[in-house]
PDB file of C-alpha atoms in Angstrom:
ATOM      1  CA  MET D   1      -6.886   3.141  -7.724  1.00 59.00           C
ATOM      2  CA  ALA D   2      -9.580   4.520  -5.431  1.00 70.00           C
ATOM      3  CA  GLU D   3      -9.084   4.375  -1.718  1.00 79.00           C
ATOM      4  CA  HIS D   4     -11.102   4.914   1.411  1.00 91.00           C
ATOM      5  CA  ARG D   5      -9.810   7.325   4.076  1.00 95.00           C
ATOM      6  CA  ILE D   6     -10.316   6.714   7.761  1.00 96.00           C
ATOM      7  CA  ALA D   7      -8.901   8.331  10.888  1.00 97.00           C
ATOM      8  CA  ILE D   8      -6.498   6.169  12.878  1.00 97.00           C
ATOM      9  CA  GLU D   9      -8.707   6.495  15.960  1.00 96.00           C
ATOM     10  CA  VAL D  10     -11.706   5.147  14.051  1.00 96.00           C
ATOM     11  CA  ALA D  11      -9.621   2.393  12.442  1.00 96.00           C
ATOM     12  CA  ARG D  12      -8.370   1.284  15.852  1.00 95.00           C
ATOM     13  CA  ALA D  13     -11.939   0.827  17.062  1.00 97.00           C
ATOM     14  CA  ARG D  14     -13.008  -0.945  13.851  1.00 96.00           C
ATOM     15  CA  LEU D  15      -9.832  -2.811  12.865  1.00 95.00           C
ATOM     16  CA  SER D  16     -11.589  -6.021  11.858  1.00 95.00           C
ATOM     17  CA  ALA D  17     -13.932  -4.125   9.537  1.00 95.00           C
ATOM     18  CA  VAL D  18     -11.005  -2.150   8.087  1.00 94.00           C
ATOM     19  CA  VAL D  19      -9.113  -5.361   7.321  1.00 94.00           C
ATOM     20  CA  ASP D  20     -12.214  -6.869   5.716  1.00 93.00           C
ATOM     21  CA  GLY D  21     -12.677  -3.692   3.661  1.00 91.00           C
ATOM     22  CA  VAL D  22      -9.247  -3.784   2.026  1.00 92.00           C
ATOM     23  CA  ARG D  23     -10.430  -6.676  -0.106  1.00 89.00           C
ATOM     24  CA  GLU D  24     -12.503  -4.098  -1.987  1.00 89.00           C
ATOM     25  CA  GLN D  25     -10.153  -1.106  -1.945  1.00 93.00           C
ATOM     26  CA  PRO D  26      -7.089   0.195  -0.099  1.00 95.00           C
ATOM     27  CA  VAL D  27      -7.620   2.192   3.084  1.00 96.00           C
ATOM     28  CA  LEU D  28      -5.603   5.312   3.862  1.00 96.00           C
ATOM     29  CA  LEU D  29      -5.166   5.923   7.569  1.00 97.00           C
ATOM     30  CA  THR D  30      -5.174   9.587   8.477  1.00 97.00           C
ATOM     31  CA  ARG D  31      -3.963  11.622  11.419  1.00 98.00           C
ATOM     32  CA  ARG D  32      -5.360  15.152  11.690  1.00 97.00           C
ATOM     33  CA  GLY D  33      -6.771  14.730   8.192  1.00 95.00           C
ATOM     34  CA  ARG D  34      -3.435  13.859   6.570  1.00 97.00           C
ATOM     35  CA  PRO D  35      -2.613  10.403   5.164  1.00 96.00           C
ATOM     36  CA  VAL D  36       0.055   8.647   7.258  1.00 98.00           C
ATOM     37  CA  ALA D  37      -0.248   4.975   6.272  1.00 97.00           C
ATOM     38  CA  ALA D  38      -2.026   2.628   3.901  1.00 96.00           C
ATOM     39  CA  VAL D  39      -3.648  -0.746   4.490  1.00 96.00           C
ATOM     40  CA  VAL D  40      -3.838  -2.976   1.415  1.00 96.00           C
ATOM     41  CA  SER D  41      -4.831  -6.558   0.715  1.00 95.00           C
ATOM     42  CA  MET D  42      -2.114  -9.221   0.579  1.00 96.00           C
ATOM     43  CA  GLU D  43      -2.716  -9.511  -3.166  1.00 95.00           C
ATOM     44  CA  GLN D  44      -2.086  -5.790  -3.643  1.00 94.00           C
ATOM     45  CA  TYR D  45       0.958  -5.945  -1.370  1.00 95.00           C
ATOM     46  CA  ALA D  46       2.403  -8.880  -3.325  1.00 95.00           C
ATOM     47  CA  ALA D  47       1.864  -7.001  -6.598  1.00 94.00           C
ATOM     48  CA  LEU D  48       3.634  -3.922  -5.197  1.00 93.00           C
ATOM     49  CA  VAL D  49       6.581  -6.012  -3.989  1.00 94.00           C
ATOM     50  CA  ALA D  50       6.831  -7.791  -7.352  1.00 94.00           C
ATOM     51  CA  ALA D  51       6.743  -4.468  -9.202  1.00 94.00           C
ATOM     52  CA  GLN D  52       9.451  -3.055  -6.953  1.00 93.00           C
ATOM     53  CA  ASP D  53      11.613  -6.152  -7.391  1.00 91.00           C
ATOM     54  CA  GLY D  54      11.211  -5.930 -11.158  1.00 90.00           C
ATOM     55  CA  ALA D  55      12.107  -2.243 -11.188  1.00 90.00           C
ATOM     56  CA  GLN D  56      15.207  -2.886  -9.087  1.00 89.00           C
ATOM     57  CA  ALA D  57      16.297  -5.721 -11.402  1.00 87.00           C
ATOM     58  CA  ARG D  58      15.846  -3.481 -14.461  1.00 88.00           C
ATOM     59  CA  ALA D  59      17.829  -0.702 -12.761  1.00 87.00           C
ATOM     60  CA  ARG D  60      20.671  -3.120 -11.982  1.00 86.00           C
ATOM     61  CA  LYS D  61      20.754  -4.320 -15.589  1.00 85.00           C
ATOM     62  CA  LEU D  62      20.739  -0.757 -16.851  1.00 83.00           C
ATOM     63  CA  GLY D  63      23.595   0.093 -14.479  1.00 82.00           C
ATOM     64  CA  GLU D  64      25.596  -2.885 -15.734  1.00 74.00           C
ATOM     65  CA  ARG D  65      25.144  -1.732 -19.327  1.00 71.00           C
ATOM     66  CA  THR D  66      26.397   1.781 -18.622  1.00 63.00           C
ATOM     67  CA  GLN D  67      29.571   0.761 -16.797  1.00 59.00           C
TER      68      GLN D  67
END
């Protein structure tokens, strides 16, 4: 997954454009050149949450099998 990097200071000044841009690709917010946060679309966020929920459910089932 490709992402666009932008300094927090620039993102603050252009927040509306940053939010519009995440429809195309995630945006990594940087501080002093280092990534500190990510902005993703709601669709991408929902997919990440669903994947995490699925992984946690599989881990619980695996734990139940080994006990």
